[in-house]
Structures are given as structure tokens and as C-alpha cells.
Tab-separated table of N, CA and C and ligand atoms in Angstrom:
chain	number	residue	atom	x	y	z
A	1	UNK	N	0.840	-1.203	0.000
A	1	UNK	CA	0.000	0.000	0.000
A	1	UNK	C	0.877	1.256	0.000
A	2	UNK	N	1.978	1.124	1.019
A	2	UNK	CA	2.696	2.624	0.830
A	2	UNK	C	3.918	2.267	-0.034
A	3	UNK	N	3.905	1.446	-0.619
A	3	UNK	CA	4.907	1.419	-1.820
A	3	UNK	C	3.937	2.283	-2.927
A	4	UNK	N	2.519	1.438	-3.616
A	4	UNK	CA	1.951	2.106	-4.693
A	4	UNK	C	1.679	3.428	-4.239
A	5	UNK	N	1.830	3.998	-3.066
A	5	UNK	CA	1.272	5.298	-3.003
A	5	UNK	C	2.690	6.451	-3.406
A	6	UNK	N	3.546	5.573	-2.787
A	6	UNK	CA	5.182	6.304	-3.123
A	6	UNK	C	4.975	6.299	-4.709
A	7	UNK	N	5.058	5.572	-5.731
A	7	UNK	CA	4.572	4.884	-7.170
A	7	UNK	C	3.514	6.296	-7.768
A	8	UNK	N	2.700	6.095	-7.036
A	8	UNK	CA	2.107	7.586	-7.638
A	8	UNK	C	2.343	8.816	-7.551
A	9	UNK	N	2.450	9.220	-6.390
A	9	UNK	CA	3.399	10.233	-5.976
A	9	UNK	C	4.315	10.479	-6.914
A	10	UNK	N	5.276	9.591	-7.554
A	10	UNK	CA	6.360	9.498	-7.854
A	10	UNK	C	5.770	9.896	-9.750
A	11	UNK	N	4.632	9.352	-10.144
A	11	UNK	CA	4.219	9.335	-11.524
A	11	UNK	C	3.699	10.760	-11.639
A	12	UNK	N	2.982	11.555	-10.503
A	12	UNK	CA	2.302	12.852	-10.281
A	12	UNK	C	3.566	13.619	-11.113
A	13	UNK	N	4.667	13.496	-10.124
A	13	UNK	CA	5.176	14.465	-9.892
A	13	UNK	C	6.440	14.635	-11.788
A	14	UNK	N	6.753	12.989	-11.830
A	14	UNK	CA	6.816	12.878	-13.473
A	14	UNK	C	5.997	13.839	-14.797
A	15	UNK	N	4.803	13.416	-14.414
A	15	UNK	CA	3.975	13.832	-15.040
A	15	UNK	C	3.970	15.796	-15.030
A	16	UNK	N	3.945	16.049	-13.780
A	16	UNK	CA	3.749	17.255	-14.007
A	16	UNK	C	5.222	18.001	-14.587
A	17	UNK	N	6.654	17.563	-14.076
A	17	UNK	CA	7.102	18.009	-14.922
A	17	UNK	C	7.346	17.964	-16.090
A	18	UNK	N	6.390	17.271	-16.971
A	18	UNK	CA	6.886	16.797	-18.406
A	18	UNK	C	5.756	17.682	-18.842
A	19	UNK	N	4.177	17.907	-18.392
A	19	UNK	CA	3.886	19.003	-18.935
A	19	UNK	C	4.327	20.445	-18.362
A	20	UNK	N	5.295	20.733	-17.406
A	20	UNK	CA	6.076	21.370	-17.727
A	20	UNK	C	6.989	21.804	-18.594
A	21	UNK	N	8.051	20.710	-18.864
A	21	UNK	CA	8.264	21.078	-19.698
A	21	UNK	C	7.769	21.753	-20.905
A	22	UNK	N	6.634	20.673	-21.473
A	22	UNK	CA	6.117	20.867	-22.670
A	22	UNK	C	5.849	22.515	-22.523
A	23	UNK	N	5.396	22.956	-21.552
A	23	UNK	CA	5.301	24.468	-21.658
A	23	UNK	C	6.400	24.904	-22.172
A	24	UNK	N	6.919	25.077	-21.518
A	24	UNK	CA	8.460	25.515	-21.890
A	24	UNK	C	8.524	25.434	-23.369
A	25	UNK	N	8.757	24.356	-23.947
A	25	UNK	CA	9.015	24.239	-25.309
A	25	UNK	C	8.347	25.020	-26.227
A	26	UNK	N	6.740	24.543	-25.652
A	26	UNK	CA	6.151	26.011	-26.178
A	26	UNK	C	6.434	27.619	-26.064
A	27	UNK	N	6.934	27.737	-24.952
A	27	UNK	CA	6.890	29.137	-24.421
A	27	UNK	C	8.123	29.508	-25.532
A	28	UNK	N	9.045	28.585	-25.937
A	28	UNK	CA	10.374	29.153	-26.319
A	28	UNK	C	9.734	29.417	-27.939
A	29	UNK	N	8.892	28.847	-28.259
A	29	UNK	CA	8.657	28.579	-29.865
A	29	UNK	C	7.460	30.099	-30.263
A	30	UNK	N	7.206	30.706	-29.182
A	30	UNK	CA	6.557	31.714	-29.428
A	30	UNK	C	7.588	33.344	-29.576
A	31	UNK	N	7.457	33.867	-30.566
A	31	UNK	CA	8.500	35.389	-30.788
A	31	UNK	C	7.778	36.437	-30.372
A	32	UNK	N	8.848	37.035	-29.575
A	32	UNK	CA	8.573	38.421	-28.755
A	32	UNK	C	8.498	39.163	-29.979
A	33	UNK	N	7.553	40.265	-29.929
A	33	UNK	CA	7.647	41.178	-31.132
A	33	UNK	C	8.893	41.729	-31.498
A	34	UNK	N	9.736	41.680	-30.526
A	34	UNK	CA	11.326	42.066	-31.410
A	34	UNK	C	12.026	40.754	-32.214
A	35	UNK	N	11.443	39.818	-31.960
A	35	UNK	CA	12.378	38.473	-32.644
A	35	UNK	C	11.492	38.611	-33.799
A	36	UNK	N	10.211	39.051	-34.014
A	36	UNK	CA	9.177	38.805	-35.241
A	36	UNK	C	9.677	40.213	-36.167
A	37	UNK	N	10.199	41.604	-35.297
A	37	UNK	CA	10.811	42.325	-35.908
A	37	UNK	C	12.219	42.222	-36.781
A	38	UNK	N	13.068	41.110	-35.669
A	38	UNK	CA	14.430	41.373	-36.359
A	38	UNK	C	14.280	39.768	-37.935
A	39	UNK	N	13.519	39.155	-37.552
A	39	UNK	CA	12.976	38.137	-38.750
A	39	UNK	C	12.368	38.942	-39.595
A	40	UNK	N	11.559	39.432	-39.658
A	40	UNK	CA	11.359	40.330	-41.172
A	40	UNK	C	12.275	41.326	-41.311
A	41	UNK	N	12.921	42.170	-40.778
A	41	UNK	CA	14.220	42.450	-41.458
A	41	UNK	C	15.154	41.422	-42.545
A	42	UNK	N	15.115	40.614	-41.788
A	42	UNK	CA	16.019	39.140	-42.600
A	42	UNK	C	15.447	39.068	-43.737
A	43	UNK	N	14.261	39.096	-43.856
A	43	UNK	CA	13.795	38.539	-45.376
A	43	UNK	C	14.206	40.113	-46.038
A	44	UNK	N	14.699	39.902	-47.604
A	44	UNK	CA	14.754	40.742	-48.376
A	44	UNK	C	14.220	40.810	-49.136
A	45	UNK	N	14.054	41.885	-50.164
A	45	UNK	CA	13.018	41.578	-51.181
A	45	UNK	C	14.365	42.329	-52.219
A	46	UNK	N	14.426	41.186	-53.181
A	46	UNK	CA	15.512	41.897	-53.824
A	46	UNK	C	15.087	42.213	-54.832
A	47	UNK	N	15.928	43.062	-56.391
A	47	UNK	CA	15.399	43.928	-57.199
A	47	UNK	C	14.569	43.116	-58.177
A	48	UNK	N	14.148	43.147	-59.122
A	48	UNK	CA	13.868	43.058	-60.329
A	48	UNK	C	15.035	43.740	-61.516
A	49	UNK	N	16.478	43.304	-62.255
A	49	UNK	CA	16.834	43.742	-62.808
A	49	UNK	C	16.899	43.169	-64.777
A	50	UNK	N	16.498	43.942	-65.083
A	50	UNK	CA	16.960	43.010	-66.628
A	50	UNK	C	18.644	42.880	-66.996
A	51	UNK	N	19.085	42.102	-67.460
A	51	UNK	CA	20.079	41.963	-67.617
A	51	UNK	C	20.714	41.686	-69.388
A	52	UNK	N	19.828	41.191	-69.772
A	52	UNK	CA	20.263	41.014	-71.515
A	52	UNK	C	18.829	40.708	-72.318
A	53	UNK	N	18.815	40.430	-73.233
A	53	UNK	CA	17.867	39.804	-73.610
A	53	UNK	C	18.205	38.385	-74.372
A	54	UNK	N	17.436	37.261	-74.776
A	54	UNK	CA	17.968	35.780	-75.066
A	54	UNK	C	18.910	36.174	-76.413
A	55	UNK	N	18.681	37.042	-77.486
A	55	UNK	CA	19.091	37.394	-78.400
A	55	UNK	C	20.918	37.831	-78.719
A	56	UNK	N	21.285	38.144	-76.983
A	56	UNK	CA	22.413	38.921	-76.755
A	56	UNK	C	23.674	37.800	-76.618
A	57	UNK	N	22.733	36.501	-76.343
A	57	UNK	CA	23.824	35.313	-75.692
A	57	UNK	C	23.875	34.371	-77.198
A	58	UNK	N	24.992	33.976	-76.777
A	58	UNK	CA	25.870	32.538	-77.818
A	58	UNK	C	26.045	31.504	-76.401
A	59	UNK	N	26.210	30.282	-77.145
A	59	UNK	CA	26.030	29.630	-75.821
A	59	UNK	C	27.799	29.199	-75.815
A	60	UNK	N	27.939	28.952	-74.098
A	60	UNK	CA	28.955	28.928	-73.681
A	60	UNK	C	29.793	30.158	-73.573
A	61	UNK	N	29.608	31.641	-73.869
A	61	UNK	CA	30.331	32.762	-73.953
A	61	UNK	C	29.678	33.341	-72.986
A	62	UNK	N	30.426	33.588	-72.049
A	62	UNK	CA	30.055	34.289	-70.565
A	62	UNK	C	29.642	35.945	-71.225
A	63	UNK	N	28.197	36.563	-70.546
A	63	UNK	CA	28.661	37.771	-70.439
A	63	UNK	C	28.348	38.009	-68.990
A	64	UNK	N	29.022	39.463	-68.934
A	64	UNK	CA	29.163	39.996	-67.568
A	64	UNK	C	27.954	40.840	-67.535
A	65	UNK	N	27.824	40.489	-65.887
A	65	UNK	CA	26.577	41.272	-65.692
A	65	UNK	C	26.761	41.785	-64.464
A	66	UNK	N	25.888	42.365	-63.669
A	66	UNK	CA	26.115	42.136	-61.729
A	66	UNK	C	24.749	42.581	-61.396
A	67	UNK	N	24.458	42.028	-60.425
A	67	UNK	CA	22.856	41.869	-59.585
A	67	UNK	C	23.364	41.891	-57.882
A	68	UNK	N	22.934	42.246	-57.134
A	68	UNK	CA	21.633	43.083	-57.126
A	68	UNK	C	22.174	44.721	-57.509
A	69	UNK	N	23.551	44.800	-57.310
A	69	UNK	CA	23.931	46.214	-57.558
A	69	UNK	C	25.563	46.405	-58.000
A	70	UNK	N	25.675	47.398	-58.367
A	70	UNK	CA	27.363	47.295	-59.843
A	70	UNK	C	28.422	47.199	-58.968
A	71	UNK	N	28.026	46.885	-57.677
A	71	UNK	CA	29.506	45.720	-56.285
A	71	UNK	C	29.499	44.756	-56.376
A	72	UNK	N	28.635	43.866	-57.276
A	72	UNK	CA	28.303	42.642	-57.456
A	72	UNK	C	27.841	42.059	-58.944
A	73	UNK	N	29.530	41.830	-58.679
A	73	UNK	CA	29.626	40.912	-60.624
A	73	UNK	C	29.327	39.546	-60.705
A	74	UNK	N	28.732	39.909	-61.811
A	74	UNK	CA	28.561	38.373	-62.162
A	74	UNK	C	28.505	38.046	-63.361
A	75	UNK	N	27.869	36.661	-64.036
A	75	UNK	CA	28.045	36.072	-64.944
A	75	UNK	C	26.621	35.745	-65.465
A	76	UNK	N	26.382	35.840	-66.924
A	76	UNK	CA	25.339	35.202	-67.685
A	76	UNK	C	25.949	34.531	-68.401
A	77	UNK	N	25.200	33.292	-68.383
A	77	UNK	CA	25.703	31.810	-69.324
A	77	UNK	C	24.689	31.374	-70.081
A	78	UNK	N	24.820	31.252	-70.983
A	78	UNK	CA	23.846	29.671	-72.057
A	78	UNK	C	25.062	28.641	-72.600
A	79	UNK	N	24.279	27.706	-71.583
A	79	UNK	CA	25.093	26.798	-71.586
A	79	UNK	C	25.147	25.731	-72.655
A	80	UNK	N	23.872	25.512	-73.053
A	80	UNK	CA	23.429	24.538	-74.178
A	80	UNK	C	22.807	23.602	-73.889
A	81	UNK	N	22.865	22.943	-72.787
A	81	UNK	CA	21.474	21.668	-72.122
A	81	UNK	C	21.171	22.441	-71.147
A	82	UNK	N	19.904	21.991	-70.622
A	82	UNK	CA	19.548	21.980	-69.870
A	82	UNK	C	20.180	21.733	-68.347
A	83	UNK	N	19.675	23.053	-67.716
A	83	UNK	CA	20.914	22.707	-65.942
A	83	UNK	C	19.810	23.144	-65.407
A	84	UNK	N	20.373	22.851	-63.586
A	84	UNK	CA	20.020	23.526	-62.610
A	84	UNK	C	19.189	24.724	-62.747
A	85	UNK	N	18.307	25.659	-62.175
A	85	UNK	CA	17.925	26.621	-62.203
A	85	UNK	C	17.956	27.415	-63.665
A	86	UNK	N	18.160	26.583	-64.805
A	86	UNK	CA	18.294	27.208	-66.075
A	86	UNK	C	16.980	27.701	-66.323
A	87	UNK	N	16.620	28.787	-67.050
A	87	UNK	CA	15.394	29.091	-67.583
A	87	UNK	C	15.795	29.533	-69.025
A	88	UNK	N	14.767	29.922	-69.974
A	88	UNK	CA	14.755	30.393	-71.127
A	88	UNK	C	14.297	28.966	-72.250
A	89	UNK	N	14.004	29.219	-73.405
A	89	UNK	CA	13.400	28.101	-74.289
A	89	UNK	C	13.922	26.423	-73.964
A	90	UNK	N	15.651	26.710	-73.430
A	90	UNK	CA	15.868	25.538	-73.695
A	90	UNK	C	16.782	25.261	-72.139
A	91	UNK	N	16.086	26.359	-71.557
A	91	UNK	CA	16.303	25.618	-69.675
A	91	UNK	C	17.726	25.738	-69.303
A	92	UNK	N	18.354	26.703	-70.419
A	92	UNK	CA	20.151	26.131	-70.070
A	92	UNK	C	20.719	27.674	-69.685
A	93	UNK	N	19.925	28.338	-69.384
A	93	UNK	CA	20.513	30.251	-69.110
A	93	UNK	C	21.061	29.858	-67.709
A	94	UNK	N	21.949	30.339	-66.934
A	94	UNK	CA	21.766	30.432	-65.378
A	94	UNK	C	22.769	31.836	-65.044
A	95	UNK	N	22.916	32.579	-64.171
A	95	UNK	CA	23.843	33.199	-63.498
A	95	UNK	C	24.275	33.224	-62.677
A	96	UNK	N	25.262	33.712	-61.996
A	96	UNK	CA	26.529	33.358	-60.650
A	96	UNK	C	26.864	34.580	-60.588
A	97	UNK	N	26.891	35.010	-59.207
A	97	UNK	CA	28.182	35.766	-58.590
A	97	UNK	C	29.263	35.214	-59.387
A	98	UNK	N	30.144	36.045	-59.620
A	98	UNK	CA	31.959	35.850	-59.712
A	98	UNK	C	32.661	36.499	-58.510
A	99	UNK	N	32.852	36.622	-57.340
A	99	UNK	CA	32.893	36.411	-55.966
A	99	UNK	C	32.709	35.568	-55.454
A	100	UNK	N	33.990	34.652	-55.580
A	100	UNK	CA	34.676	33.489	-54.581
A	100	UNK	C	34.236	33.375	-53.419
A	101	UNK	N	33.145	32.840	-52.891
A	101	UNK	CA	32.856	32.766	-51.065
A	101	UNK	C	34.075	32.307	-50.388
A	102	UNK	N	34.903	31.736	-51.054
A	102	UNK	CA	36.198	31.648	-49.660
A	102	UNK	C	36.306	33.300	-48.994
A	103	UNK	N	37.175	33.939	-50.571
A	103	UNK	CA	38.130	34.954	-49.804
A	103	UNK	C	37.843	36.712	-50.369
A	104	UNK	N	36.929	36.084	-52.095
A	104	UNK	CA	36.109	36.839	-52.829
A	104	UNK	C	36.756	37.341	-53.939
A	105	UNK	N	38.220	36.659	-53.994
A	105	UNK	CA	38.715	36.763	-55.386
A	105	UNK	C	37.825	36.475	-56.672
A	106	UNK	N	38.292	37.316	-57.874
A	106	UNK	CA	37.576	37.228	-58.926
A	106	UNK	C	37.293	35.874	-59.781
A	107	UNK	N	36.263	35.080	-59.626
A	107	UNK	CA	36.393	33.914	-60.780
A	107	UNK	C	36.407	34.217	-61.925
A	108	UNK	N	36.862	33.289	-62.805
A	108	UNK	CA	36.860	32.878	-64.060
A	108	UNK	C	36.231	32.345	-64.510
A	109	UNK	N	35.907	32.492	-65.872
A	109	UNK	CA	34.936	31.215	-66.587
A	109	UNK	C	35.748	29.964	-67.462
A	110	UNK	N	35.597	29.315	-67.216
A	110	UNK	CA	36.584	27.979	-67.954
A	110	UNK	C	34.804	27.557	-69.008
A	111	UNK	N	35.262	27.668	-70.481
A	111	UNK	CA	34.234	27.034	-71.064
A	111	UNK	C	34.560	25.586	-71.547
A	112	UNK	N	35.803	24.968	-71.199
A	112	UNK	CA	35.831	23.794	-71.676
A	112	UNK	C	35.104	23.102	-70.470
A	113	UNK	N	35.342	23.221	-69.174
A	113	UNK	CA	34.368	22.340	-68.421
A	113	UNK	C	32.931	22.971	-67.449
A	114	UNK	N	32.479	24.040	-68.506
A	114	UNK	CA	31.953	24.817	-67.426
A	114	UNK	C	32.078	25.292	-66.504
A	115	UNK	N	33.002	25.330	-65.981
A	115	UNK	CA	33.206	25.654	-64.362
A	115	UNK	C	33.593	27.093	-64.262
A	116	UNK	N	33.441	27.851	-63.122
A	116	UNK	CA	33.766	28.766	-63.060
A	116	UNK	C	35.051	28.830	-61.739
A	117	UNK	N	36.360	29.414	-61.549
A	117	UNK	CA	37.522	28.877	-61.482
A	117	UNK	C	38.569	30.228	-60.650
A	118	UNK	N	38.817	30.073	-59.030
A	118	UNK	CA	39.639	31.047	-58.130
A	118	UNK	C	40.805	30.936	-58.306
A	119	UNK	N	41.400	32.269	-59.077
A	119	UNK	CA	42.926	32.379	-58.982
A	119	UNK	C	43.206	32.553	-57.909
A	120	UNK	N	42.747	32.757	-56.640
A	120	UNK	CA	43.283	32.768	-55.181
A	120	UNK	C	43.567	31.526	-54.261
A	121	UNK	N	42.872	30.359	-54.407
A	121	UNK	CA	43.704	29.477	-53.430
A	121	UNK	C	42.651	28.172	-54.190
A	122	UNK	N	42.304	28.490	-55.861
A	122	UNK	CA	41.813	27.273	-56.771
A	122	UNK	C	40.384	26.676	-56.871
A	123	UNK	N	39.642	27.391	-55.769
A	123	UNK	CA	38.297	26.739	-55.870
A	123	UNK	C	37.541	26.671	-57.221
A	124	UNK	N	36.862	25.410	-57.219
A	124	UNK	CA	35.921	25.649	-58.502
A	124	UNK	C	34.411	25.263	-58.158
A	125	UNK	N	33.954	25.544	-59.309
A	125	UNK	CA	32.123	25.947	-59.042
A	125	UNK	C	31.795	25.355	-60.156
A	126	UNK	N	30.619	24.323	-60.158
A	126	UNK	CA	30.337	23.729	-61.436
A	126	UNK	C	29.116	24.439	-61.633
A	127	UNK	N	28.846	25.121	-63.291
A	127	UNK	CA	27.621	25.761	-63.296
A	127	UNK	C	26.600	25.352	-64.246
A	128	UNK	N	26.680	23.873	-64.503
A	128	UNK	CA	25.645	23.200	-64.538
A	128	UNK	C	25.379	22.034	-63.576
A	129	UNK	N	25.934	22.349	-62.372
A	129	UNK	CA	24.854	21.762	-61.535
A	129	UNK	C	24.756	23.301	-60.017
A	130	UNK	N	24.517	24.235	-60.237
A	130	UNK	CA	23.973	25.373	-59.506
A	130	UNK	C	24.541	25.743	-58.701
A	131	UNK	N	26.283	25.806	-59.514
A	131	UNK	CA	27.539	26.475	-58.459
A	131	UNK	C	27.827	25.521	-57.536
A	132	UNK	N	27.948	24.110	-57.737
A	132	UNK	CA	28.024	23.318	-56.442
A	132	UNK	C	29.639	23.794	-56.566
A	133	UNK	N	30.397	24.121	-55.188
A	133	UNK	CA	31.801	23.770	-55.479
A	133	UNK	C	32.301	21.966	-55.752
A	134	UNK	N	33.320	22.354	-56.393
A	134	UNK	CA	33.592	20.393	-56.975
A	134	UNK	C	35.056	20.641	-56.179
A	135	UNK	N	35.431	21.581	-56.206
A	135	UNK	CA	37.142	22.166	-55.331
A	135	UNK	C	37.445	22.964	-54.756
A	136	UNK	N	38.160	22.923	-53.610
A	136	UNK	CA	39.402	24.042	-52.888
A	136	UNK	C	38.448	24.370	-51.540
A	137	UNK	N	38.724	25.549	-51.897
A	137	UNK	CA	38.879	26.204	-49.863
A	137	UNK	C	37.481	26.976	-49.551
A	138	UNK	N	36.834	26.851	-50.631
A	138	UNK	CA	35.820	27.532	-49.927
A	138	UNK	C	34.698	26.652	-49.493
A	139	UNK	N	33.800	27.073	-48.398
A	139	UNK	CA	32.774	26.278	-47.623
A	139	UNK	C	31.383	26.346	-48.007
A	140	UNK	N	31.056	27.066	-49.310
A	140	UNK	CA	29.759	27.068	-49.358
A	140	UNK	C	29.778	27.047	-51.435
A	141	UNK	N	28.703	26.974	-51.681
A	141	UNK	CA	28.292	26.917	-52.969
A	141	UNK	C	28.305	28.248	-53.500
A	142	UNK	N	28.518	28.520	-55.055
A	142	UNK	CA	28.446	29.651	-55.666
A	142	UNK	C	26.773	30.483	-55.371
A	143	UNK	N	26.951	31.324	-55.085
A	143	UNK	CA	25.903	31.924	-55.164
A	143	UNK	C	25.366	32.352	-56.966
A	144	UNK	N	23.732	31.799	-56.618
A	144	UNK	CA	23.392	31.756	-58.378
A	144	UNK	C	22.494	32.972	-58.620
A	145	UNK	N	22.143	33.419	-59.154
A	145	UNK	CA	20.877	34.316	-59.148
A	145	UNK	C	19.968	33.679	-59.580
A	146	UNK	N	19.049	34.298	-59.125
A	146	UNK	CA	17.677	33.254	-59.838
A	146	UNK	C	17.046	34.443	-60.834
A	147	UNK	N	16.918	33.828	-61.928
A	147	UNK	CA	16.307	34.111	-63.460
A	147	UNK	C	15.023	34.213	-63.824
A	148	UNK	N	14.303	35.063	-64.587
A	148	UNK	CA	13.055	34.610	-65.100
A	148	UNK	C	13.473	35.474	-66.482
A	149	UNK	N	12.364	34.772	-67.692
A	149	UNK	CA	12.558	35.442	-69.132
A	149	UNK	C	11.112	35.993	-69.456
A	150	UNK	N	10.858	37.087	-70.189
A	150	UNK	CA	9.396	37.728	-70.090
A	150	UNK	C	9.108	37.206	-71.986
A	151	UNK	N	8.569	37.544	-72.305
A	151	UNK	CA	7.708	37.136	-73.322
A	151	UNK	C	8.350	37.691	-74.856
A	152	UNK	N	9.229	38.675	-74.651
A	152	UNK	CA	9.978	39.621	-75.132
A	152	UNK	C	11.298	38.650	-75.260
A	153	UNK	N	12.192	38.123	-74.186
A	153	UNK	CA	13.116	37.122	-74.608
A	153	UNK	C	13.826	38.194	-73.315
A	154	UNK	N	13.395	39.037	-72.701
A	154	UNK	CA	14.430	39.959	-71.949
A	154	UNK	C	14.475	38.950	-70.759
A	155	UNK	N	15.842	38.882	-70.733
A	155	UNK	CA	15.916	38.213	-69.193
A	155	UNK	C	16.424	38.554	-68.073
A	156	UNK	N	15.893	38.535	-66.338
A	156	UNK	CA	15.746	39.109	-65.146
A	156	UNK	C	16.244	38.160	-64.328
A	157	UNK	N	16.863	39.138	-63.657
A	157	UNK	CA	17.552	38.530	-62.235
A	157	UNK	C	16.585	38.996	-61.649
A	158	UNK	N	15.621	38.446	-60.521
A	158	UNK	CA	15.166	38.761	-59.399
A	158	UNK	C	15.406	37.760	-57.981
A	159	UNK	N	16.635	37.190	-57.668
A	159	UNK	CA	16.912	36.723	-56.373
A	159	UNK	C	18.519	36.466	-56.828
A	160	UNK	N	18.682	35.748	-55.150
A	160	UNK	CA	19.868	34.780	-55.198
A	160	UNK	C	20.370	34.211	-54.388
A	161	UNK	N	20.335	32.978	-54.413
A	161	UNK	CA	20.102	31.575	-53.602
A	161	UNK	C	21.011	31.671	-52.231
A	162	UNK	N	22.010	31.905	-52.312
A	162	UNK	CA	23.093	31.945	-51.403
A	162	UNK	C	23.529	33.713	-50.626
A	163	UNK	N	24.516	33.695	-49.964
A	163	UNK	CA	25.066	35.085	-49.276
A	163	UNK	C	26.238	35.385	-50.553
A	164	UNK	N	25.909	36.628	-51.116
A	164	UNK	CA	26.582	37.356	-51.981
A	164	UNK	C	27.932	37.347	-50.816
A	165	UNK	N	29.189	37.152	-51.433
A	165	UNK	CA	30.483	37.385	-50.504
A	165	UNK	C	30.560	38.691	-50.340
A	166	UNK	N	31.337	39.177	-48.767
A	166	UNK	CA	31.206	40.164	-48.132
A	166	UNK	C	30.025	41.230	-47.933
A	167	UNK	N	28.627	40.239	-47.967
A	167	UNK	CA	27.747	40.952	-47.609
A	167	UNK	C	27.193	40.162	-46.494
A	168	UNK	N	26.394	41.103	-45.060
A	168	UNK	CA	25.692	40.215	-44.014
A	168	UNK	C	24.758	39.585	-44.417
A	169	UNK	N	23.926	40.453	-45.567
A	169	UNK	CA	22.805	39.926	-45.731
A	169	UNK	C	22.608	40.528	-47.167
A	170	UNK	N	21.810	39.578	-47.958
A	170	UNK	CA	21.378	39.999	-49.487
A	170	UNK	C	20.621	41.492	-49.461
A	171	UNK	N	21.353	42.340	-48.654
A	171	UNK	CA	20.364	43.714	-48.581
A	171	UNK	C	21.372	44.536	-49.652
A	172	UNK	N	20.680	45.876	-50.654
A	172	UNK	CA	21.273	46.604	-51.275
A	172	UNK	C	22.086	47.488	-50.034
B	1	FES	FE1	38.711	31.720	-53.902
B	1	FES	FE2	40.211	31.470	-51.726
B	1	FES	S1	39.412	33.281	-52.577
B	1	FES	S2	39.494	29.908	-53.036
């Protein structure tokens, strides 16, 4: 008898701290209006820029472009198949930062293997599969822009997937 009563006692008191806890967990998962403030800061809304129109590209001949603003170069490609994030008739357009996320040296475009290529310590970026690095020192993927083409053949940068190098945040 005073064993099962110790036994419950013992399950009460289980019990109540586990929906304790569970409060807790909840309590933490709810944002003070400054955490709901400094989270929409975070989101950006980046530009709408045109950048060429389909007419301007040969495929495999890089041109230069830069998005979201002229601190930030980059690259337009037609590649010729179909890639990653490609848009336009035949799915094979994409663009990249040329800002190395290691250190932010200038890449290169290599058109024999696609890749785009750091004279600073060698990293490479494959840009038909969406800047994955394939080499070297840096820790994150090429940042791509994301593309759309209007009806006209003009084609728009309006995002970009990754942190532009030496910026906190994709803000102009
Ligand atoms: Fe490109 Fe270091 S700056 S690999």
C-alpha cells in the first residue's frame, strides 16, 4: 500500500514536470515582437533587374553582368542543355556571382568544363549543376541568381540563392 502510493506520488510528480516542460518548449517557440521584428528584417526583397535579352547570348560565352547592384559581378551563361535553375526556351541560361565565397577573389569562366575557377587558393564551381563547389577552400556553394525570361526574350535577375560574398545579408 505505501509502496503504490510512493509509485504515484512518484508518476504525479513525473507527469507534471513533463507538462512542464512541454510548456516551456512552447513558451520558447513563441516570438517576442522584437524576434518577429528582427525576422522580417532578414527577409529581403531583392530587385527586379533586366540583364540582356535571349538574343544577346551565344552559348557557352560568358557575359558579364552584376545583380543586385554594380559591387556585385557576375556572370550570364547559355550553356546549351539543360541545368540547374536554367530558364529560357531551352532551360540552359543560369547566373553566378563571380565572388569566390572563400576569400572573394575574382572567378573565371573555364568554357571547356563549365566551371567557373579562383585564382586565389583554386576553388571551382560547377555551373551546370547550380555552383556546387567540386574544389578548394571555400565552404559554401556559388551563389546563383535566380532568373526569369518575359515574353519579349528579356531576361531578369530577381533573387539569389546563397550570401553574396562580403555581404551580411542579401540587402542593397
Ligand atoms: Fe577563392 Fe580562396 S578566394 S578559393
Amino acid at each position: 500500500m505505501k509502496c503504490k502510493k510512493l509509485v504515484d506520488t512518484g508518476r504525479r510528480q513525473f507527469l507534471r514536470g513533463s507538462m512542464m516542460a512541454t510548456a516551456g518548449a512552447v513558451a520558447t517557440t513563441v516570438m517576442t515582437p522584437e524576434q518577429a521584428k528582427a525576422r522580417a528584417l532578414a527577409r529581403v526583397d531583392m530587385p527586379v533587374n533586366r540583364l540582356a535579352n535571349l538574343a544577346d547570348l551565344t552559348v557557352n560565352e560568358p557575359m558579364d553582368i552584376s545583380y543586385p547592384d554594380d559591387e556585385s559581378p557576375g556572370v550570364l551563361l547559355k550553356l546549351g542543355e539543360p541545368v540547374e535553375g536554367g530558364v529560357g526556351p531551352d532551360g540552359d541560361i543560369v547566373a553566378f556571382s563571380v565572388l569566390c565565397p572563400h576569400k572573394g577573389w575574382m572567378l573565371s569562366y573555364s568554357a571547356e568544363d563549365k566551371s567557373l575557377n579562383c585564382p586565389g587558393h583554386h576553388s571551382r564551381f560547377d555551373c551546370e549543376a547550380g555552383g556546387q563547389q567540386i574544389w578548394g577552400h571555400a565552404t559554401n556553394n556559388l551563389a546563383q541568381f535566380l532568373l526569369s525570361v518575359d515574353d519579349k526574350g528579356d531576361i531578369y535577375a530577381n533573387g539569389v540563392d546563397e550570401l553574396i560574398y562580403g555581404r551580411l545579408s542579401n540587402v542593397l
